[in-house]
Coordinates of C-alpha atoms in Angstrom, one line a residue:
Chain A
M12 CA 0.0 0.0 0.0
A13 CA 1.6 3.3 -1.1
R14 CA 1.9 6.3 1.1
W15 CA 0.6 9.6 0.0
A16 CA 2.6 12.8 -0.1
I17 CA 2.0 16.3 -1.4
A18 CA 4.2 19.3 -2.2
I19 CA 3.0 22.8 -3.2
H20 CA 4.8 26.0 -4.2
G21 CA 4.0 29.6 -4.7
G22 CA 7.1 30.7 -6.5
A23 CA 10.9 30.7 -6.3
G24 CA 13.1 33.8 -5.8
V25 CA 12.0 35.7 -2.8
D26 CA 13.3 39.1 -1.6
P27 CA 15.3 38.3 1.6
N28 CA 13.9 41.6 2.9
L29 CA 10.3 40.8 2.3
P30 CA 8.4 42.3 5.1
E31 CA 7.2 40.0 7.9
H32 CA 3.5 40.5 7.3
R33 CA 3.8 39.5 3.6
Q34 CA 5.8 36.4 4.6
E35 CA 3.1 35.5 7.1
E36 CA 0.3 36.1 4.6
A37 CA 2.0 33.9 2.1
K38 CA 2.6 31.1 4.6
R39 CA -1.1 31.3 5.7
V40 CA -2.3 30.8 2.1
L41 CA 0.2 28.0 1.6
A42 CA -0.9 26.3 4.8
R43 CA -4.5 26.5 3.9
C44 CA -4.0 25.1 0.4
L45 CA -1.7 22.4 1.8
Q46 CA -4.3 21.4 4.3
L47 CA -6.9 21.2 1.6
G48 CA -4.7 18.7 -0.3
V49 CA -4.0 16.7 2.9
D50 CA -7.6 16.4 3.7
L51 CA -8.4 15.2 0.2
L52 CA -5.6 12.7 0.3
R53 CA -6.7 11.3 3.7
A54 CA -10.1 10.8 2.1
G55 CA -8.5 8.7 -0.6
T56 CA -8.9 11.2 -3.4
P57 CA -6.9 10.4 -6.6
A58 CA -3.7 12.4 -7.2
L59 CA -5.1 14.1 -10.3
D60 CA -8.1 15.5 -8.5
V61 CA -6.0 16.7 -5.6
V62 CA -3.5 18.7 -7.8
E63 CA -6.4 20.3 -9.6
A64 CA -8.2 21.2 -6.4
V65 CA -5.1 22.6 -4.7
V66 CA -4.0 24.6 -7.7
R67 CA -7.6 26.0 -8.1
E68 CA -7.3 27.2 -4.5
L69 CA -4.0 28.8 -5.2
E70 CA -5.3 30.4 -8.4
S71 CA -8.3 31.9 -6.6
D72 CA -6.2 33.6 -4.0
P73 CA -4.7 36.9 -5.2
C74 CA -1.6 36.4 -3.1
F75 CA 0.2 34.5 -5.8
N76 CA 0.8 35.0 -9.5
S77 CA -1.8 32.8 -11.0
G78 CA -5.5 33.2 -11.7
R79 CA -6.5 36.2 -9.7
G80 CA -3.5 38.2 -8.9
S81 CA -1.7 37.2 -12.1
A82 CA 1.2 39.4 -13.4
L83 CA 0.2 41.7 -16.2
S84 CA 1.4 41.6 -19.7
R85 CA 2.8 44.6 -21.5
S86 CA -0.6 45.7 -22.6
G87 CA -2.0 45.6 -19.1
S88 CA -4.1 42.5 -19.6
V89 CA -3.7 39.1 -17.9
E90 CA -2.7 36.1 -20.1
M91 CA -2.6 33.0 -18.0
E92 CA -1.3 29.5 -18.7
A93 CA -1.3 26.2 -16.9
S94 CA -0.6 22.5 -17.4
I95 CA -1.5 19.3 -15.6
M96 CA -0.1 15.8 -16.0
D97 CA -1.3 12.4 -14.8
G98 CA 1.5 10.1 -14.1
R99 CA -0.6 7.1 -15.0
G100 CA -0.1 6.9 -18.7
R101 CA 1.5 10.3 -18.7
R102 CA -1.6 12.0 -20.0
C103 CA -1.3 15.7 -20.1
G104 CA -3.2 18.9 -20.8
A105 CA -2.1 22.5 -21.1
V106 CA -3.4 26.0 -22.0
S107 CA -1.9 29.3 -22.8
G108 CA -3.2 32.8 -23.5
V109 CA -6.2 32.3 -21.2
S110 CA -7.8 35.6 -20.4
T111 CA -11.3 34.9 -19.1
V112 CA -11.3 31.4 -17.6
K113 CA -11.5 31.6 -13.8
N114 CA -9.4 28.5 -13.2
P115 CA -6.9 27.8 -16.0
V116 CA -5.7 24.5 -14.4
S117 CA -9.2 23.2 -14.8
L118 CA -9.3 24.1 -18.5
A119 CA -5.9 22.4 -18.9
R120 CA -7.5 19.3 -17.4
R121 CA -10.5 19.5 -19.8
V122 CA -8.1 19.7 -22.7
M123 CA -6.5 16.5 -21.5
E124 CA -9.7 14.7 -20.9
K125 CA -12.2 16.1 -23.4
S126 CA -10.3 17.1 -26.5
P127 CA -8.2 15.1 -28.9
H128 CA -5.2 17.3 -28.2
S129 CA -2.8 18.1 -25.4
Y130 CA -2.4 21.9 -25.6
L131 CA -4.8 24.7 -26.6
A132 CA -4.0 28.4 -26.7
F133 CA -5.5 31.8 -27.0
D134 CA -8.8 32.1 -28.9
G135 CA -8.9 28.3 -29.4
A136 CA -8.6 27.7 -25.7
E137 CA -11.1 30.4 -24.8
E138 CA -13.6 28.9 -27.3
F139 CA -13.1 25.4 -25.9
A140 CA -13.7 26.7 -22.4
R141 CA -17.0 28.0 -23.4
E142 CA -17.9 24.8 -25.2
Q143 CA -17.1 23.0 -22.0
G144 CA -19.1 25.3 -19.9
L145 CA -16.3 26.4 -17.6
E146 CA -16.7 29.5 -15.5
V147 CA -15.6 32.6 -17.3
V148 CA -15.2 36.1 -16.0
D149 CA -14.1 39.5 -17.3
N150 CA -10.4 39.8 -17.6
S151 CA -10.5 42.6 -15.0
Y152 CA -11.3 40.0 -12.3
F153 CA -7.7 38.8 -12.5
I154 CA -6.2 42.2 -12.3
T155 CA -5.2 43.6 -8.9
E156 CA -4.4 47.2 -8.1
E157 CA -1.0 46.2 -6.8
N158 CA -0.2 44.6 -10.1
V159 CA -1.3 47.7 -12.0
G160 CA 1.2 49.6 -9.9
M161 CA 3.9 47.1 -10.5
L162 CA 3.5 47.1 -14.2
K163 CA 4.0 50.8 -14.2
L164 CA 7.3 50.3 -12.3
A165 CA 8.4 47.5 -14.5
K166 CA 7.8 49.7 -17.6
E167 CA 9.8 52.5 -16.1
A168 CA 12.6 50.1 -15.3
N169 CA 12.1 48.9 -18.8
S170 CA 12.6 45.3 -17.9
I171 CA 10.5 42.3 -17.2
L172 CA 9.4 41.7 -13.7
F173 CA 8.9 38.1 -12.6
D174 CA 6.2 39.4 -10.3
Y175 CA 5.8 42.2 -7.9
R176 CA 5.2 42.4 -4.3
I177 CA 6.8 45.5 -3.0
P178 CA 4.9 46.6 0.0
L179 CA 6.0 50.2 -0.4
T180 CA 3.4 52.9 -0.8
G181 CA 3.7 56.4 -2.3
A182 CA 6.6 55.5 -4.4
D183 CA 5.6 55.7 -8.0
T184 CA 8.9 55.6 -9.8
C185 CA 11.2 52.7 -9.8
S186 CA 14.2 54.6 -8.5
A187 CA 12.2 56.1 -5.6
L188 CA 11.1 52.5 -4.8
A189 CA 14.6 51.2 -4.9
A190 CA 15.8 54.1 -2.8
A191 CA 13.0 53.5 -0.3
S192 CA 13.8 49.9 -0.3
E193 CA 17.4 50.6 0.5
K194 CA 16.4 52.9 3.3
N195 CA 14.0 50.5 4.8
H196 CA 16.0 47.4 4.5
G197 CA 19.6 48.6 4.7
A198 CA 22.1 47.4 2.2
G199 CA 20.5 46.0 -0.9
N200 CA 21.0 42.4 -1.8
G201 CA 23.0 42.2 -5.0
M202 CA 20.8 39.5 -6.4
V203 CA 19.0 40.0 -9.7
M204 CA 16.4 37.7 -11.2
N205 CA 15.3 38.2 -14.8
G206 CA 16.7 41.6 -15.0
L207 CA 15.3 43.0 -11.8
P208 CA 16.9 43.5 -8.4
I209 CA 15.5 41.0 -6.0
S210 CA 14.1 43.8 -3.8
I211 CA 11.4 44.5 -6.4
Y212 CA 10.8 41.0 -7.6
A213 CA 9.0 38.0 -6.2
P214 CA 7.8 35.4 -8.6
E215 CA 4.8 33.4 -7.6
T216 CA 3.9 30.8 -10.2
V217 CA 2.0 28.1 -8.3
G218 CA 2.2 24.4 -8.5
C219 CA 1.4 21.1 -6.8
A220 CA 2.8 17.6 -7.0
V221 CA 1.0 14.7 -5.4
V222 CA 1.3 11.0 -5.0
D223 CA -1.9 9.4 -3.7
S224 CA -2.5 6.2 -1.6
T225 CA -2.5 4.0 -4.8
G226 CA 1.0 5.3 -5.7
A227 CA -0.3 7.4 -8.7
C228 CA 1.5 10.7 -9.2
A229 CA 0.2 13.9 -10.7
A230 CA 1.5 17.5 -11.1
A231 CA 0.0 20.8 -12.1
T232 CA 1.4 24.3 -12.6
S233 CA -0.3 27.6 -13.2
T234 CA 0.8 31.2 -13.7
G235 CA 0.1 34.7 -15.1
G236 CA 3.7 34.7 -16.3
L237 CA 6.2 37.6 -16.3
M238 CA 5.2 41.1 -15.4
N239 CA 5.4 43.3 -18.5
K240 CA 5.9 40.3 -20.7
M241 CA 5.4 40.6 -24.4
N242 CA 1.8 39.7 -25.3
G243 CA 1.8 36.1 -26.6
R244 CA 4.8 35.2 -24.5
I245 CA 4.7 31.6 -23.3
G246 CA 6.8 30.5 -20.4
D247 CA 7.6 27.1 -18.9
S248 CA 4.5 26.6 -16.9
P249 CA 2.3 25.1 -19.7
L250 CA 5.2 23.2 -21.3
I251 CA 5.2 19.5 -20.4
G252 CA 8.7 18.5 -19.4
S253 CA 9.7 22.0 -18.5
G254 CA 7.3 23.4 -15.9
T255 CA 5.4 20.2 -15.2
Y256 CA 6.0 16.5 -15.4
A257 CA 4.6 13.3 -13.9
C258 CA 5.2 9.7 -14.5
K259 CA 5.2 6.5 -12.4
A260 CA 8.3 7.5 -10.6
C261 CA 7.6 11.0 -9.6
A262 CA 5.7 14.3 -10.1
V263 CA 7.4 17.7 -10.5
S264 CA 6.4 21.3 -10.7
C265 CA 8.9 24.1 -11.3
T266 CA 9.0 27.8 -10.8
G267 CA 11.5 30.6 -11.5
E268 CA 13.1 32.0 -14.7
G269 CA 10.9 30.4 -17.3
E270 CA 13.5 30.5 -20.0
A271 CA 16.1 28.7 -17.8
I272 CA 13.5 26.0 -16.9
I273 CA 12.7 25.4 -20.6
R274 CA 16.2 25.1 -21.8
S275 CA 17.0 22.6 -19.1
T276 CA 13.7 20.8 -19.5
L277 CA 13.8 20.8 -15.7
A278 CA 10.7 18.8 -14.7
R279 CA 11.5 16.0 -17.1
D280 CA 15.1 16.0 -16.0
V281 CA 14.3 15.1 -12.5
A282 CA 12.3 12.1 -13.7
A283 CA 14.9 11.2 -16.3
V284 CA 17.7 11.2 -13.7
M285 CA 15.7 8.9 -11.4
E286 CA 14.7 6.7 -14.3
Y287 CA 18.0 6.5 -16.2
K288 CA 20.5 7.0 -13.4
G289 CA 18.5 5.4 -10.6
L290 CA 18.9 8.3 -8.3
P291 CA 16.4 8.6 -5.4
L292 CA 14.1 11.6 -5.4
Q293 CA 16.1 14.2 -3.3
E294 CA 19.3 13.4 -5.1
A295 CA 17.6 13.8 -8.4
V296 CA 16.2 17.1 -7.3
D297 CA 19.5 18.4 -6.0
Y298 CA 21.4 17.2 -9.1
C299 CA 19.0 19.0 -11.4
V300 CA 18.9 22.2 -9.4
N301 CA 22.7 22.3 -9.0
E302 CA 23.8 21.0 -12.4
R303 CA 21.2 21.9 -14.8
L304 CA 20.3 25.5 -14.3
D305 CA 23.6 27.2 -15.2
E306 CA 23.1 30.9 -14.6
G307 CA 19.3 30.6 -14.4
F308 CA 17.4 30.9 -11.1
A309 CA 14.7 28.4 -10.4
G310 CA 13.2 26.0 -7.9
L311 CA 11.0 22.9 -8.0
I312 CA 8.9 20.7 -5.8
A313 CA 8.6 16.9 -6.3
V314 CA 7.1 13.8 -4.9
S315 CA 8.0 10.2 -5.6
G316 CA 5.8 7.2 -6.3
T317 CA 6.9 5.8 -3.0
G318 CA 5.7 8.7 -0.9
E319 CA 8.7 11.0 -0.5
V320 CA 8.7 14.7 -0.9
A321 CA 11.6 16.9 -2.0
Y322 CA 12.2 20.4 -3.1
G323 CA 15.2 22.5 -4.2
F324 CA 16.0 26.0 -5.4
N325 CA 19.1 27.9 -6.3
C326 CA 17.8 31.3 -5.5
T327 CA 16.9 33.2 -2.3
G328 CA 13.8 31.3 -1.1
M329 CA 10.8 29.5 -2.5
F330 CA 7.3 29.7 -1.1
R331 CA 6.5 26.1 -0.5
G332 CA 4.6 23.5 1.6
C333 CA 5.0 19.7 2.0
A334 CA 3.2 17.0 3.8
T335 CA 3.5 13.2 4.0
E336 CA 1.2 10.5 5.3
D337 CA 3.3 9.9 8.4
G338 CA 2.2 13.3 9.7
F339 CA 5.1 15.5 8.5
M340 CA 3.8 18.9 7.5
E341 CA 5.7 22.1 6.9
V342 CA 5.4 25.5 5.2
G343 CA 8.4 27.5 4.4
I344 CA 10.1 30.3 2.4
W345 CA 13.8 30.2 3.1
E346 CA 16.5 27.5 3.1
Chain R
M19 CA 1.9 27.3 -38.1
E20 CA 4.4 26.6 -35.4
A21 CA 8.1 26.0 -35.2
S22 CA 11.1 25.8 -32.8
I23 CA 14.8 26.0 -33.0
M24 CA 17.5 25.1 -30.5
D25 CA 21.3 25.8 -30.3
G26 CA 23.0 22.9 -28.6
T27 CA 26.1 25.0 -27.8
T28 CA 24.4 27.9 -25.9
M29 CA 21.2 25.9 -25.2
G30 CA 19.4 29.0 -26.6
C31 CA 15.9 28.2 -27.9
G32 CA 13.2 30.0 -29.8
A33 CA 9.6 28.9 -30.6
V34 CA 6.4 30.3 -32.2
S35 CA 2.9 29.1 -32.5
G36 CA -0.3 30.3 -34.1
V37 CA 1.5 32.0 -36.9
S38 CA -0.6 32.6 -39.9
T39 CA 1.1 35.2 -42.2
V40 CA 4.8 34.7 -41.7
V41 CA 6.4 33.1 -44.7
N42 CA 9.1 31.3 -42.6
A43 CA 7.9 30.4 -39.1
I44 CA 11.3 28.9 -38.3
S45 CA 13.0 32.2 -38.9
L46 CA 10.6 33.9 -36.7
A47 CA 11.4 31.4 -34.0
R48 CA 15.0 32.2 -34.4
L49 CA 14.3 35.9 -34.0
V50 CA 12.4 35.2 -30.8
M51 CA 15.6 33.4 -29.6
D52 CA 18.0 36.1 -30.7
K53 CA 16.0 39.3 -30.3
T54 CA 13.7 38.9 -27.3
P55 CA 14.2 38.0 -23.6
H56 CA 11.7 35.2 -24.2
I57 CA 11.8 31.8 -25.8
Y58 CA 8.3 31.4 -27.1
L59 CA 5.7 33.7 -28.6
A60 CA 2.3 32.8 -29.9
F61 CA -0.7 34.0 -31.9
Q62 CA -1.2 37.7 -32.1
G63 CA 1.9 38.4 -30.0
A64 CA 4.0 36.4 -32.5
E65 CA 2.4 38.1 -35.5
A66 CA 3.0 41.5 -33.9
F67 CA 6.6 40.6 -33.2
A68 CA 7.0 39.5 -36.8
R69 CA 5.9 42.9 -38.0
D70 CA 8.1 44.7 -35.5
Q71 CA 11.0 42.7 -37.0
G72 CA 10.0 43.3 -40.5
V73 CA 10.0 39.7 -41.6
E74 CA 8.2 38.7 -44.8
T75 CA 4.5 38.2 -44.3
V76 CA 1.8 37.3 -46.8
D77 CA -1.9 36.7 -46.8
P78 CA -2.8 33.5 -44.9
S79 CA -4.2 32.1 -48.2
H80 CA -0.6 31.8 -49.4
F81 CA -0.2 28.7 -47.3
I82 CA -3.4 27.0 -48.3
T83 CA -3.3 24.4 -51.0
E84 CA -6.1 22.7 -52.9
E85 CA -4.9 19.3 -51.6
N86 CA -5.2 20.4 -48.1
I87 CA -8.7 21.9 -48.6
D88 CA -9.7 18.5 -49.8
R89 CA -8.0 16.8 -46.8
L90 CA -9.9 19.0 -44.4
R91 CA -13.2 18.2 -46.1
Q92 CA -12.5 14.5 -45.9
A93 CA -11.4 14.7 -42.3
K94 CA -14.5 16.7 -41.3
Q95 CA -16.7 14.2 -43.1
A96 CA -15.1 11.3 -41.3
N97 CA -15.3 13.4 -38.1
R98 CA -11.8 12.9 -37.3
V99 CA -8.6 14.7 -36.8
Q100 CA -5.9 13.3 -39.0
I101 CA -3.4 11.5 -37.0
D102 CA -5.8 11.2 -34.3
Y103 CA -6.2 8.5 -31.8
T104 CA -9.1 9.3 -29.6
Q105 CA -12.1 10.3 -31.8
P106 CA -14.5 7.5 -32.8
M107 CA -14.1 7.0 -36.5
E108 CA -17.0 6.8 -38.9
G109 CA -16.5 4.3 -41.7
Q110 CA -13.4 2.4 -42.2
P111 CA -10.2 4.3 -41.4
P112 CA -7.1 3.4 -43.4
K113 CA -5.3 0.6 -41.7
D114 CA -2.2 2.5 -40.8
D115 CA -3.6 6.0 -40.4
N116 CA -0.4 7.7 -39.7
S117 CA 0.5 9.0 -43.2
R118 CA 0.2 12.5 -44.4
T119 CA 2.0 14.2 -41.6
G120 CA 3.9 17.1 -42.9
T121 CA 6.1 18.3 -40.0
V122 CA 9.5 19.1 -41.3
G123 CA 12.8 19.3 -39.4
C124 CA 16.5 19.4 -39.6
V125 CA 19.3 18.5 -37.3
A126 CA 23.0 19.2 -37.9
V127 CA 26.5 19.1 -36.4
D128 CA 29.1 21.4 -37.9
A129 CA 32.8 21.1 -38.2
S130 CA 33.3 22.7 -34.8
R131 CA 31.1 20.1 -33.2
N132 CA 28.2 22.6 -32.6
L133 CA 24.8 21.0 -32.7
A134 CA 21.4 22.5 -33.6
S135 CA 17.9 21.4 -34.3
A136 CA 14.8 23.0 -35.9
T137 CA 11.3 21.8 -36.5
S138 CA 8.3 23.4 -38.3
T139 CA 4.7 22.4 -39.0
G140 CA 1.2 23.4 -39.9
G141 CA -0.1 20.9 -37.3
M142 CA -2.8 18.3 -37.9
V143 CA -5.6 18.5 -40.5
N144 CA -8.8 19.6 -38.9
K145 CA -7.1 20.4 -35.6
M146 CA -9.0 22.5 -33.1
A147 CA -8.3 26.2 -33.4
G148 CA -5.5 27.1 -31.0
R149 CA -4.2 23.5 -30.8
I150 CA -0.5 23.4 -30.2
G151 CA 1.5 20.3 -30.9
D152 CA 4.9 19.0 -30.1
T153 CA 6.7 21.0 -32.7
P154 CA 7.2 24.2 -30.8
V155 CA 7.6 22.5 -27.4
I156 CA 11.3 22.3 -26.5
G157 CA 12.1 18.8 -25.3
A158 CA 9.2 17.3 -27.3
G159 CA 9.7 18.0 -31.0
T160 CA 13.0 19.8 -30.8
Y161 CA 16.1 19.5 -28.6
A162 CA 19.8 20.0 -28.9
N163 CA 22.7 20.0 -26.4
A164 CA 26.4 19.2 -26.5
L165 CA 25.7 15.5 -27.2
C166 CA 23.1 15.4 -29.9
A167 CA 20.4 17.3 -31.8
V168 CA 16.9 15.8 -32.3
S169 CA 13.8 16.7 -34.3
A170 CA 10.6 14.6 -34.0
T171 CA 7.5 14.1 -36.1
G172 CA 4.3 12.2 -35.8
K173 CA 1.5 12.3 -33.3
G174 CA 2.1 15.5 -31.4
E175 CA 0.3 14.4 -28.3
A176 CA 2.5 11.3 -28.0
I177 CA 5.7 13.2 -28.7
I178 CA 4.8 15.7 -25.9
R179 CA 4.0 13.1 -23.3
H180 CA 7.1 11.1 -24.1
T181 CA 9.3 14.2 -24.2
V182 CA 10.9 12.5 -27.2
A183 CA 13.7 14.8 -28.3
R184 CA 14.9 15.3 -24.7
D185 CA 14.7 11.7 -23.9
V186 CA 17.1 10.7 -26.7
A187 CA 19.6 13.1 -25.2
A188 CA 18.8 12.0 -21.7
L189 CA 19.5 8.4 -22.5
M190 CA 22.9 9.3 -24.0
E191 CA 23.8 11.4 -21.1
H192 CA 22.6 9.3 -18.1
Q193 CA 23.0 5.8 -19.5
G194 CA 25.8 6.4 -21.9
L195 CA 23.8 4.9 -24.8
T196 CA 25.0 5.6 -28.3
L197 CA 22.9 7.9 -30.5
R198 CA 21.4 5.0 -32.4
D199 CA 20.5 3.0 -29.3
A200 CA 19.0 6.0 -27.5
A201 CA 17.0 7.0 -30.6
E202 CA 15.7 3.5 -31.3
H203 CA 14.9 3.0 -27.6
V204 CA 12.7 6.0 -27.5
V205 CA 10.9 5.1 -30.7
A206 CA 10.5 1.5 -29.7
G207 CA 9.0 2.5 -26.4
V208 CA 5.6 3.5 -27.8
P209 CA 2.9 1.6 -29.8
R210 CA 3.3 1.5 -33.6
G211 CA 2.2 4.5 -35.6
N212 CA 3.2 7.2 -33.2
F213 CA 6.3 9.0 -34.3
G214 CA 9.7 9.1 -35.8
L215 CA 12.7 11.3 -35.4
V216 CA 16.0 12.4 -37.0
A217 CA 19.0 12.9 -34.8
V218 CA 22.8 13.5 -35.1
S219 CA 25.4 13.2 -32.5
V220 CA 28.4 15.4 -31.7
S221 CA 30.7 12.7 -33.3
G222 CA 28.8 12.8 -36.5
E223 CA 26.5 9.8 -36.2
I224 CA 23.0 9.9 -37.7
S225 CA 19.9 8.0 -36.6
M226 CA 16.5 8.2 -38.2
P227 CA 14.2 5.6 -36.5
H228 CA 10.4 5.6 -36.9
N229 CA 7.6 3.3 -35.9
T230 CA 5.2 4.7 -38.5
T231 CA 4.5 3.3 -42.0
G232 CA 7.1 5.6 -43.4
M233 CA 9.0 8.8 -42.7
F234 CA 10.2 11.2 -45.4
R235 CA 13.8 11.6 -44.6
A236 CA 17.3 12.3 -45.8
C237 CA 20.8 12.6 -44.4
A238 CA 24.4 13.3 -45.4
T239 CA 27.8 13.1 -43.7
E240 CA 31.1 14.7 -44.4
G241 CA 32.4 11.3 -45.3
G242 CA 30.3 11.3 -48.4
Y243 CA 27.4 9.1 -47.3
S244 CA 24.0 10.3 -48.2
E245 CA 20.5 8.8 -48.2
V246 CA 17.0 9.8 -49.1
G247 CA 14.1 7.6 -48.0
I248 CA 10.5 7.1 -47.1
W249 CA 10.0 3.5 -46.1
P250 CA 11.6 1.6 -43.2
D251 CA 14.0 -0.3 -45.4
D252 CA 15.0 2.6 -47.7
G253 CA 18.6 3.6 -47.7
G254 CA 21.6 1.8 -46.1
E255 CA 23.0 1.8 -42.7
T256 CA 25.1 4.7 -41.5

């Protein structure tokens, strides 16, 4: 009889000076979503249903960059993407360019189960959502005031923001923000992720990896993508093998610099290293995070078919939570 | 149309989907790689980028052929997506319904041992609007690193779930398989009629396995060997 396990994430690459109350808020949301997953697993729910339910919960909360609270594209609109993979048979579904579907991860699942394809995008995805009767809302539902502010800053900085999350008020230019940040938090941290200093960056793609009590693995990832991204830009989250992967051996969801995750096919690599080199889960995760990412910053969560959880990241922090059947449960941000 | 390209030396990649007016989708994919901070652009965003970059564009009708209009009509009548495996078929489908895939690709290793791969397609006949296949997905239809370059073709959904291009490289890397063994292993690991691939290794080997009725293919080496083939037993061994 297999043991269940669950891991969730809310993004890798966290400002070491993130204010306490933001850290607490994030941990609260993570804890709540983790508990949801744990309760479902205890009730014998299949892995695929669990990852969908947990990611839906993460999408609905504006705290993280997915669904409501998504980062804004260059044009100010939200374009979301998501993917889901069922380790049994490695079925998969993905969507990109979603702008009105309340829960992109559910649309991804419908693509997997109700269409002859694996990946639908933009108008085609939206049309399919309506055919399937999924809940749709106005694009403005996903847009938060904070993100509107962040987009402005990102444009001024003329670079792409992973995500936002600066708790500073009254600063409406990037330099004022940076200066204020310096003032508030002392010496700036020299770290940069995707062209922005870590003090005005906090990426929050969400994801979930689960193994259920039958030993079946599943994973799902969802995001609004990069702040100020070019319209039509697709990142790693909807790409099977990059942001999401699940097979008999494990399930993986990644977060961080999308371009780095894609070129290292990070999620697939964890599984490949387990499969082809026989490494156990944590070693596979460590190997991929340390050897595969070159100069890119990213993190990932993973579970194995035998009930283990693991995570790794090569940047300052990753919002995450893990729980296993033997009662272990933790939510964290830092190392 | 969609396409992707990957540079095995830098691991740089570029991809586009939902392109309908750009004459050469693969070149647009390369521009995404070279000229943007991103890897993958799609639909209106890709088209807008194409115009920004001043690449050659034409009316979408340029890409449409009489033959394909006919194929679409047939596919709709049969209520199936060509190279489809889930829809119930009306009437008798051809025995090995895995012909007529038109994805194209190329892999190469140069004299300095740099590897690269590129793949381009219009996708499946009668596909749903917005359907993205394996071709623009790095690791599925296209992959290149310091060991090999791979381009796959066939049932997109199968190529995605099996991360075909990446797996060939992964087997070489993690299990020390030769190019041919790795490529054949990946192709043999799925039911007949799913996909094929072309691959080259850093040492100049070539492998072109497929488990479909046929695969249009060709190859050439510096040593003077060349081959053009369609069926499984066409051409010689490399």
